[in-house]
Amino acid sequence: MVSFCKVLLQLQRTMAFFLPLVLPVLLIVFSSYILQLLRDSRSRLPPGPWPLPLLGNLHQLDHLPHRSLAHLAARHGPLMTLRLGAVLTVVASSPDMAREILRTHNADIAARSIGDSMRAGGHCENSVLCLPPRHKWRALRRLCTAELFSPQRLRATQALRQEKVVDLIGHVADHAARGASLDVGRSAHAAALGLLSRTMFSVDLDPAMAREVSDIVDEASVLAAGPNVSDFFPALAPADLQGVRRRMAKLVKRMYAIVDEQIKQREDSLASGEARKNDLLDVMLEKEGEVEEESTYDKSHNTIRGLFTDLFTGGETTSHTVECALAELLQSPDSMRRVQEELKNVIGTKPQIDETDISNLPYLQAVVKETLRLHPAVPLPPYEAGSTVEIQGYTIPKGAKVLINIWAINRCPNAWVEPDKFMPERFLGTETNFMGRDFHLIPFGAGRRICLGLPLAYRMVHLMLGSLLHRFRWTLPEGVEKDGVDMRERFGLALSLVVPLHAIAQEMH
Ligand code: HEM
């Protein structure tokens, strides 16, 4: 009893000490909350859920924000306002709203909203993914489009991709011979990285380094898109309370060192009189100065390091698409039979599919479209309003974060029959495409910042998936067959599956 009284006394003293501090803080928080509500009610923001003081609507998001935002949009509308901590955020969740933002108002909403982690190691100043829509971003996009992704360049590099697909098939055949199950995503990712490194540097990364790049991309993807206090309360960003920027800086440093090694080897070989290889690295070494603003060009090769890091990151999206396509087909035997029949009829006994075959494979194309519709690898690209914009009577203020919920848009119930069902047939005989013109199917985004790698991704996904389906019969391991494939997603810069798809391949012929 005596000690209880002591504790009470102590508590009373502590309260007496802090009370004068706590009350003003509470008063400031409460009055700024009321002021903010008053300001919001006058500024014709799109509707949205009621925010809490300080937290805003953070409590309404879970670890899969594209899904929780779709859920909220069903209640509050296709253009919705949220407060994510201190950040005013507008979310577009319908094809019409995506068209308004990415076509009608794209000149005003073309900057990226950059997470604090992307500032690590100065990466966002070198990254085409992050740069504001000014000279350097435009120059980098122009250069990549001309030197990497133009139809001529893609035709010229076709053999490189073919070789990498042969390697992938060999890897799967080896598993098939042993009756071992295959980690589909990891194998496809290794193939995608191999292809990218050949296109950029004309060499394969050695297996240990390829594995390291794959791990770095994986970790960076989750770090960059995970919840970070610095992103919700920018005033706290310098403190980096969760250490996200610090951890990301290590990954950026390592990726830049890997690129540096390639730059050094190339500079040495050019200095010793070896011929140019005419790949992206040669072009970048020659034209880096044109991309930089003159005042900031210091020949440190930061632009090459940043660009190649971004391109490597893009590889993960193609392997995720291949993995999801196979997962859906394994659960949809009719679609699997149809796509394999089409391959048998069109490709026949030719040992390998090549990219010119894609246009003769409408069902395979429909499978890819349906996979990208249901499982867009980048479900929530973030933008920032460069100036105040009016959309259907609502205001998006300058500086607001704008999210395009591609995941929700691709499943819009007004645009699609049975939107959650895997039905490749829905695309047969239609012109609907994902090139950014049909706003109910925008897995690559649309407008000025539409995915830079789209032409390459298109070829890679069809080629890898078509080859895997043409050469092998696929089944699920016993336990998985019984319980069904676990399609739970893990959110990152690119989505991935929580439980990687394992499948068993058997040679077809
Ligand atoms: C199936 C595969 C892919 C999907 C679904 C995909 C999707 C996307 C999406 C949705 C965006 C954002 C667009 C927007 O803001 O409106 C994007 C941007 C981008 N993608 Fe892809 N992507 C894929 C493959 C690739 C590949 C293979 C590369 C490179 C080798 C790549 C490089 C980029 C870059 C550099 C950007 C940033 C463009 C900018 O901000 O200007 N992507 N992608």
XYZ file of C-alpha atoms and ligand atoms in Angstrom:
552
model
C 0.000 0.000 0.000
C 2.832 2.347 0.935
C 4.679 1.647 -2.347
C 1.463 2.154 -4.364
C 1.097 5.586 -2.785
C 4.745 6.325 -3.676
C 4.104 5.438 -7.319
C 1.029 7.648 -7.393
C 2.988 10.513 -5.906
C 5.775 10.036 -8.464
C 3.222 9.980 -11.290
C 1.631 13.141 -10.002
C 5.020 14.896 -9.905
C 5.895 13.758 -13.435
C 2.513 14.927 -14.744
C 2.966 18.248 -13.030
C 6.330 18.608 -14.786
C 5.102 17.669 -18.287
C 1.585 19.109 -18.197
C 2.635 22.630 -19.090
C 4.439 21.184 -22.148
C 1.822 18.661 -23.261
C -1.091 21.055 -23.270
C 0.393 23.588 -25.705
C 1.560 20.785 -28.030
C -1.932 19.265 -28.040
C -3.405 22.685 -28.624
C -1.112 23.327 -31.601
C -1.879 19.896 -33.132
C -5.600 20.308 -32.618
C -5.832 23.877 -33.939
C -3.717 23.115 -37.028
C -5.955 20.091 -37.646
C -9.081 22.278 -37.481
C -7.454 24.913 -39.696
C -6.496 22.239 -42.224
C -10.076 20.873 -42.300
C -11.409 24.394 -42.848
C -8.890 25.049 -45.645
C -9.712 21.692 -47.288
C -13.466 22.339 -47.183
C -12.957 25.666 -49.013
C -10.535 24.424 -51.652
C -12.822 22.041 -53.593
C -10.539 19.047 -53.186
C -11.891 15.721 -54.485
C -13.856 13.834 -51.811
C -12.159 11.359 -49.533
C -12.222 9.634 -46.171
C -12.089 11.728 -43.005
C -8.462 12.211 -41.867
C -7.282 11.798 -38.259
C -5.120 14.485 -36.662
C -1.415 13.954 -37.520
C -1.848 10.500 -39.098
C -4.349 11.622 -41.728
C -5.550 8.489 -43.501
C -2.423 6.409 -42.978
C -4.355 3.993 -40.750
C -6.542 3.109 -43.761
C -3.660 1.748 -45.874
C -2.204 -1.694 -45.406
C 0.846 -3.466 -46.842
C -0.823 -3.610 -50.289
C -1.731 0.071 -50.809
C -3.055 -0.424 -54.380
C -5.706 -2.765 -52.952
C -6.645 -0.666 -49.912
C -6.849 2.450 -52.108
C -9.104 0.608 -54.586
C -11.319 -0.346 -51.663
C -11.526 3.280 -50.474
C -12.156 4.547 -54.015
C -15.171 2.242 -54.329
C -16.683 4.282 -51.478
C -15.320 7.788 -52.139
C -15.054 7.960 -55.918
C -12.569 7.670 -58.771
C -10.804 10.922 -57.846
C -10.162 10.856 -54.134
C -8.230 12.956 -51.617
C -6.245 11.478 -48.759
C -3.824 12.849 -46.236
C -0.915 10.452 -45.931
C 0.637 11.899 -42.801
C 1.342 15.489 -43.798
C 1.195 14.834 -47.540
C -1.894 15.797 -49.513
C -2.491 12.940 -51.950
C -4.976 12.591 -54.797
C -5.672 9.122 -56.196
C -7.077 8.430 -59.683
C -8.823 5.048 -59.866
C -10.859 4.987 -63.084
C -10.018 5.031 -66.801
C -11.668 8.471 -67.160
C -9.605 9.984 -64.370
C -6.415 8.410 -65.734
C -7.216 10.015 -69.121
C -7.781 13.414 -67.461
C -4.419 13.270 -65.692
C -2.211 11.444 -68.192
C -3.630 13.042 -71.333
C -5.611 16.256 -70.718
C -3.431 17.597 -67.863
C -0.202 15.707 -68.545
C 1.752 18.925 -69.129
C 0.999 20.009 -65.537
C 1.248 16.576 -63.917
C 4.415 15.027 -65.312
C 6.887 15.249 -62.425
C 7.509 12.238 -60.209
C 6.782 12.361 -56.539
C 10.046 10.952 -55.217
C 10.313 8.826 -52.106
C 13.125 9.839 -49.739
C 14.950 6.537 -50.317
C 15.436 7.432 -54.001
C 17.586 10.373 -52.911
C 20.140 7.948 -51.476
C 23.597 8.396 -52.981
C 22.207 11.207 -55.154
C 20.497 8.587 -57.361
C 17.429 10.692 -58.155
C 19.605 13.300 -59.906
C 20.755 10.593 -62.347
C 17.594 8.570 -62.648
C 15.241 8.836 -65.617
C 12.598 7.356 -63.318
C 12.855 10.315 -60.900
C 14.112 13.307 -62.874
C 11.733 16.249 -63.358
C 10.414 16.677 -66.904
C 13.193 19.023 -67.966
C 16.274 18.864 -70.216
C 18.112 15.881 -68.699
C 15.010 13.676 -68.430
C 13.972 14.495 -72.015
C 17.495 13.902 -73.338
C 17.802 10.555 -71.534
C 14.426 9.351 -72.781
C 15.272 10.451 -76.329
C 18.621 8.688 -76.178
C 17.190 5.425 -74.832
C 14.362 5.472 -77.341
C 16.790 5.952 -80.229
C 19.683 3.770 -79.059
C 18.011 0.959 -77.158
C 14.315 0.645 -77.869
C 13.798 1.851 -81.475
C 12.488 -0.807 -83.919
C 15.846 -0.803 -85.769
C 17.911 -1.238 -82.588
C 15.557 -3.929 -81.318
C 15.878 -5.793 -84.618
C 19.665 -5.480 -84.390
C 19.775 -6.878 -80.842
C 17.243 -9.660 -81.476
C 19.932 -12.368 -81.668
C 21.203 -11.394 -78.209
C 17.768 -11.971 -76.711
C 17.396 -15.223 -78.600
C 20.645 -16.502 -77.076
C 19.496 -15.611 -73.584
C 16.217 -17.444 -74.151
C 18.195 -20.491 -75.346
C 20.086 -20.309 -72.026
C 16.793 -20.115 -70.130
C 15.398 -23.121 -71.996
C 18.607 -25.054 -71.252
C 18.260 -24.211 -67.554
C 14.628 -25.409 -67.517
C 15.497 -28.553 -69.534
C 18.125 -29.374 -66.922
C 15.498 -29.166 -64.154
C 13.071 -31.173 -66.303
C 15.629 -33.965 -66.777
C 16.053 -34.191 -62.999
C 12.317 -33.900 -62.308
C 13.151 -30.939 -60.033
C 10.737 -28.059 -59.548
C 11.800 -24.679 -60.915
C 11.640 -21.221 -59.294
C 10.016 -19.612 -62.336
C 10.415 -15.936 -61.340
C 14.076 -16.261 -60.353
C 14.955 -18.118 -63.559
C 13.120 -15.564 -65.717
C 14.760 -12.710 -63.784
C 18.236 -14.150 -64.406
C 17.390 -14.346 -68.131
C 16.071 -10.753 -68.164
C 19.185 -9.406 -66.390
C 21.429 -11.329 -68.774
C 19.667 -9.804 -71.711
C 19.905 -6.307 -70.267
C 23.606 -6.597 -69.443
C 24.366 -7.790 -72.969
C 22.359 -4.958 -74.491
C 24.053 -2.392 -72.260
C 27.640 -3.732 -72.069
C 27.766 -6.553 -74.673
C 28.896 -8.996 -71.969
C 27.253 -11.407 -69.563
C 27.684 -10.627 -65.894
C 29.437 -13.553 -64.238
C 26.947 -15.773 -62.343
C 27.926 -14.495 -58.868
C 27.552 -10.883 -59.958
C 24.270 -11.599 -61.777
C 22.940 -13.119 -58.562
C 24.134 -10.099 -56.597
C 22.448 -7.669 -59.018
C 19.242 -9.685 -58.755
C 19.381 -9.519 -54.928
C 20.166 -5.784 -54.927
C 17.247 -5.047 -57.280
C 14.964 -7.162 -55.128
C 15.946 -5.452 -51.881
C 15.936 -1.948 -53.381
C 12.474 -2.528 -54.827
C 11.001 -3.328 -51.419
C 12.942 -0.573 -49.606
C 11.926 2.101 -52.116
C 8.213 1.330 -51.972
C 7.874 0.301 -48.326
C 6.263 2.638 -45.754
C 8.743 5.295 -44.666
C 8.040 7.981 -42.041
C 10.228 10.366 -44.087
C 7.752 10.186 -46.981
C 4.712 10.922 -44.822
C 6.340 13.660 -42.748
C 8.919 15.287 -45.069
C 10.056 17.615 -42.262
C 11.478 14.526 -40.517
C 13.262 13.219 -43.638
C 16.728 14.562 -42.692
C 16.637 12.328 -39.579
C 15.960 9.197 -41.695
C 14.284 7.663 -38.620
C 13.888 4.152 -40.098
C 17.316 4.183 -41.717
C 15.782 3.500 -45.149
C 17.905 6.073 -46.972
C 21.030 4.757 -45.250
C 20.306 1.173 -46.312
C 19.411 2.265 -49.838
C 22.657 4.263 -50.100
C 24.633 1.033 -49.626
C 22.699 -0.681 -52.440
C 23.112 2.295 -54.789
C 26.835 2.410 -54.023
C 27.232 -1.269 -54.866
C 25.214 -1.009 -58.101
C 27.217 2.030 -59.178
C 30.447 0.100 -58.450
C 29.261 -2.762 -60.684
C 28.572 -0.296 -63.509
C 31.912 1.448 -62.839
C 33.750 -1.826 -63.416
C 32.183 -2.083 -66.881
C 32.972 1.560 -67.666
C 36.605 1.070 -66.629
C 37.010 -2.079 -68.742
C 35.502 -0.305 -71.750
C 37.661 2.796 -71.374
C 40.742 0.581 -71.105
C 39.823 -1.439 -74.177
C 39.069 1.690 -76.237
C 42.362 3.254 -75.072
C 44.244 0.148 -76.223
C 42.751 0.577 -79.703
C 40.035 -2.095 -79.614
C 37.021 -1.475 -81.858
C 33.828 0.090 -80.512
C 31.091 -2.372 -79.638
C 28.322 0.046 -80.552
C 26.216 -0.892 -77.566
C 24.480 1.443 -75.118
C 27.676 1.926 -73.076
C 29.602 3.159 -76.158
C 26.766 5.508 -77.033
C 26.505 6.826 -73.473
C 30.264 7.395 -73.186
C 30.079 9.393 -76.384
C 26.894 11.341 -75.660
C 26.865 11.689 -71.878
C 27.782 15.360 -72.183
C 24.736 16.091 -74.367
C 22.436 14.677 -71.706
C 23.861 16.681 -68.818
C 23.029 20.318 -68.216
C 26.311 22.007 -69.211
C 26.795 23.590 -65.790
C 26.626 20.243 -63.929
C 28.604 18.019 -66.326
C 31.630 16.758 -64.392
C 32.490 13.577 -66.347
C 31.908 11.469 -63.225
C 29.709 9.105 -65.277
C 26.922 9.501 -62.747
C 24.371 9.622 -65.551
C 25.547 6.291 -66.970
C 25.574 4.768 -63.494
C 22.057 6.036 -62.765
C 20.581 5.008 -66.101
C 22.022 1.493 -66.057
C 20.831 1.027 -62.470
C 17.296 2.024 -63.566
C 17.377 -0.322 -66.561
C 18.501 -3.247 -64.407
C 15.599 -2.454 -62.066
C 13.204 -2.681 -65.029
C 14.169 -6.343 -65.557
C 12.210 -7.460 -62.509
C 8.912 -6.382 -64.026
C 9.251 -8.708 -67.028
C 10.041 -11.743 -64.887
C 7.106 -10.966 -62.582
C 4.824 -10.907 -65.629
C 6.127 -14.259 -66.915
C 5.745 -15.787 -63.435
C 2.151 -14.537 -63.036
C 1.193 -15.666 -66.560
C 2.391 -19.194 -65.856
C 0.703 -19.183 -62.428
C -2.631 -18.158 -64.011
C -2.320 -20.706 -66.833
C -1.541 -23.503 -64.366
C -4.847 -22.700 -62.658
C -6.762 -22.382 -65.920
C -6.298 -25.653 -67.850
C -8.479 -24.551 -70.803
C -6.372 -21.459 -71.423
C -3.174 -23.536 -71.014
C -4.421 -26.071 -73.592
C -5.426 -23.301 -76.018
C -2.170 -21.407 -75.871
C -0.070 -24.567 -76.245
C -2.210 -25.728 -79.194
C -1.716 -22.375 -80.880
C 2.046 -22.638 -80.380
C 2.067 -26.168 -81.774
C 0.097 -25.106 -84.865
C 2.040 -21.920 -85.589
C 5.580 -22.834 -84.526
C 5.306 -26.542 -85.281
C 8.618 -28.372 -85.137
C 10.735 -25.226 -85.465
C 13.142 -25.563 -82.527
C 12.601 -22.030 -81.289
C 10.181 -19.149 -81.340
C 11.574 -15.864 -82.543
C 10.218 -12.353 -82.189
C 8.754 -12.277 -85.688
C 6.403 -15.096 -84.650
C 4.670 -12.988 -81.978
C 2.267 -11.310 -84.420
C 1.015 -14.762 -85.517
C 0.186 -15.823 -81.961
C -3.023 -13.961 -81.011
C -3.897 -16.223 -78.089
C -0.412 -15.846 -76.556
C -0.799 -12.074 -76.944
C -4.192 -12.279 -75.224
C -2.644 -14.246 -72.334
C 0.030 -11.558 -71.890
C -2.537 -8.731 -71.991
C -4.766 -10.494 -69.483
C -1.795 -11.116 -67.165
C -0.703 -7.476 -67.364
C -4.305 -6.401 -66.727
C -4.646 -8.472 -63.547
C -1.052 -8.272 -62.327
C 0.444 -4.924 -63.387
C 4.030 -5.030 -62.110
C 4.023 -1.298 -61.255
C 0.544 -0.800 -59.794
C 0.738 2.732 -58.359
C 3.094 5.147 -60.160
C 3.478 8.399 -58.186
C 3.312 11.861 -59.751
C 3.450 15.409 -58.425
C 1.247 18.273 -59.635
C 3.534 20.970 -61.093
C 0.688 23.496 -61.025
C -2.893 23.647 -59.785
C -5.281 21.672 -61.999
C -9.089 21.563 -62.245
C -10.693 18.206 -63.026
C -14.477 17.924 -63.295
C -14.995 20.765 -60.819
C -12.403 19.470 -58.332
C -9.027 21.046 -57.621
C -5.695 19.258 -57.466
C -3.405 21.832 -55.847
C 0.168 22.477 -56.967
C 2.587 20.214 -55.090
C -0.003 17.510 -54.345
C 1.097 13.915 -54.739
C -0.955 12.188 -57.447
C -1.200 8.393 -57.565
C -2.516 6.535 -60.606
C -4.017 3.307 -59.322
C -3.276 1.157 -62.372
C -4.307 -1.971 -60.478
C -7.820 -0.566 -59.838
C -8.133 0.928 -63.332
C -7.267 -2.386 -65.031
C -10.082 -4.017 -63.020
C -12.654 -1.243 -63.481
C -16.102 -2.946 -63.313
C -17.528 -0.473 -65.867
C -14.902 -1.439 -68.431
C -14.563 -5.188 -67.906
C -16.973 -8.122 -67.548
C -16.018 -10.234 -64.499
C -12.981 -7.990 -63.919
C -11.245 -10.264 -61.397
C -11.353 -13.362 -63.586
C -8.478 -14.559 -65.790
C -10.080 -14.710 -69.268
C -7.627 -14.154 -72.141
C -10.512 -14.686 -74.616
C -11.836 -11.238 -73.740
C -9.099 -9.753 -75.961
C -9.636 -11.959 -79.021
C -10.990 -9.978 -81.974
C -10.555 -6.630 -80.162
C -8.075 -3.854 -80.826
C -7.616 -3.103 -77.109
C -3.941 -2.624 -76.380
C -1.604 -1.449 -73.616
C 0.264 1.202 -75.558
C -1.290 4.024 -73.491
C -4.252 4.878 -75.701
C -6.885 2.606 -74.107
C -7.174 4.002 -70.618
C -8.899 0.923 -69.192
C -5.702 -1.090 -69.817
C -2.597 0.844 -68.768
C -0.128 -1.630 -67.217
C 2.720 0.472 -68.690
C 1.138 3.781 -67.679
C 0.390 6.393 -70.355
C 1.330 9.883 -71.460
C 4.762 11.495 -71.339
C 6.134 9.139 -68.679
C 4.791 5.914 -70.167
C 7.174 3.014 -69.463
C 10.409 3.665 -71.307
C 11.145 -0.062 -71.660
C 7.748 -1.007 -73.150
C 8.997 -2.109 -76.602
C 11.683 -4.306 -75.057
C 9.385 -5.649 -72.322
C 6.794 -6.577 -74.989
C 9.293 -8.701 -76.888
C 10.913 -10.228 -73.804
C 7.684 -11.325 -72.132
C 6.220 -12.925 -75.276
C 9.492 -14.580 -76.177
C 10.205 -16.007 -72.723
C 6.641 -17.112 -72.021
C 6.068 -18.489 -75.541
C 9.312 -20.482 -75.413
C 8.536 -21.948 -71.980
C 5.061 -22.991 -73.104
C 6.166 -24.331 -76.481
C 8.959 -26.547 -75.161
C 7.523 -27.820 -71.878
C 4.416 -29.308 -70.315
C 3.891 -27.673 -66.902
C 2.472 -29.019 -63.656
C 2.396 -27.878 -60.049
C 4.256 -29.680 -57.250
C 1.924 -32.002 -55.326
C 1.194 -29.826 -52.252
C 0.616 -26.722 -54.374
C -1.671 -28.638 -56.769
C -3.884 -29.516 -53.806
C -3.974 -26.068 -52.122
C -3.854 -23.897 -55.254
C -1.150 -21.382 -56.191
C -0.520 -18.732 -53.550
C -0.977 -15.484 -55.488
C -0.438 -13.124 -52.536
C 1.557 -10.087 -53.601
C 4.488 -8.304 -52.036
C 4.487 -4.565 -52.695
C 7.663 -2.990 -54.073
C 8.836 -0.737 -56.893
C 7.758 -3.811 -58.844
C 5.245 -6.262 -57.379
C 6.370 -9.813 -56.685
C 4.739 -12.932 -55.281
C 5.147 -13.555 -51.525
C 5.608 -17.251 -52.263
C 7.615 -17.644 -55.489
C 5.938 -19.900 -58.044
C 7.549 -23.325 -58.236
C 6.480 -25.514 -61.163
C 7.597 -28.766 -62.752
C 8.521 -28.810 -66.428
C 8.520 -31.844 -68.712
C 9.974 -31.802 -72.226
C 7.109 -31.719 -74.736
C 8.798 -33.645 -77.551
C 6.144 -6.039 -68.112
C 7.101 -5.200 -67.860
C 6.949 -3.762 -67.418
C 5.883 -3.094 -66.881
C 4.498 -3.652 -66.576
C 6.302 -1.720 -66.660
C 5.485 -0.717 -66.158
C 5.887 0.585 -65.959
C 5.042 1.622 -65.428
C 3.584 1.476 -65.015
C 5.778 2.754 -65.373
C 5.311 4.125 -64.874
C 4.591 4.823 -65.979
C 3.958 6.116 -65.544
O 4.493 6.798 -64.681
O 2.884 6.476 -66.082
C 7.102 2.446 -65.873
C 8.135 3.361 -65.979
C 9.394 3.033 -66.408
N 9.824 1.814 -66.894
Fe 8.701 0.137 -67.060
N 7.615 -1.589 -67.051
C 8.055 -2.802 -67.533
C 9.314 -3.096 -68.047
C 10.355 -2.215 -68.127
C 11.679 -2.533 -68.639
C 12.108 -3.891 -69.183
C 12.439 -1.396 -68.528
C 13.865 -1.141 -68.897
C 14.722 -1.984 -69.351
C 11.577 -0.365 -67.953
C 11.980 0.922 -67.694
C 11.151 1.915 -67.189
C 11.621 3.264 -66.906
C 13.057 3.780 -67.096
C 10.505 3.970 -66.426
C 10.474 5.430 -65.971
C 9.992 6.324 -67.085
C 9.894 7.775 -66.665
O 9.599 8.068 -65.506
O 10.105 8.637 -67.525
N 10.332 -0.896 -67.732
N 7.139 1.118 -66.225
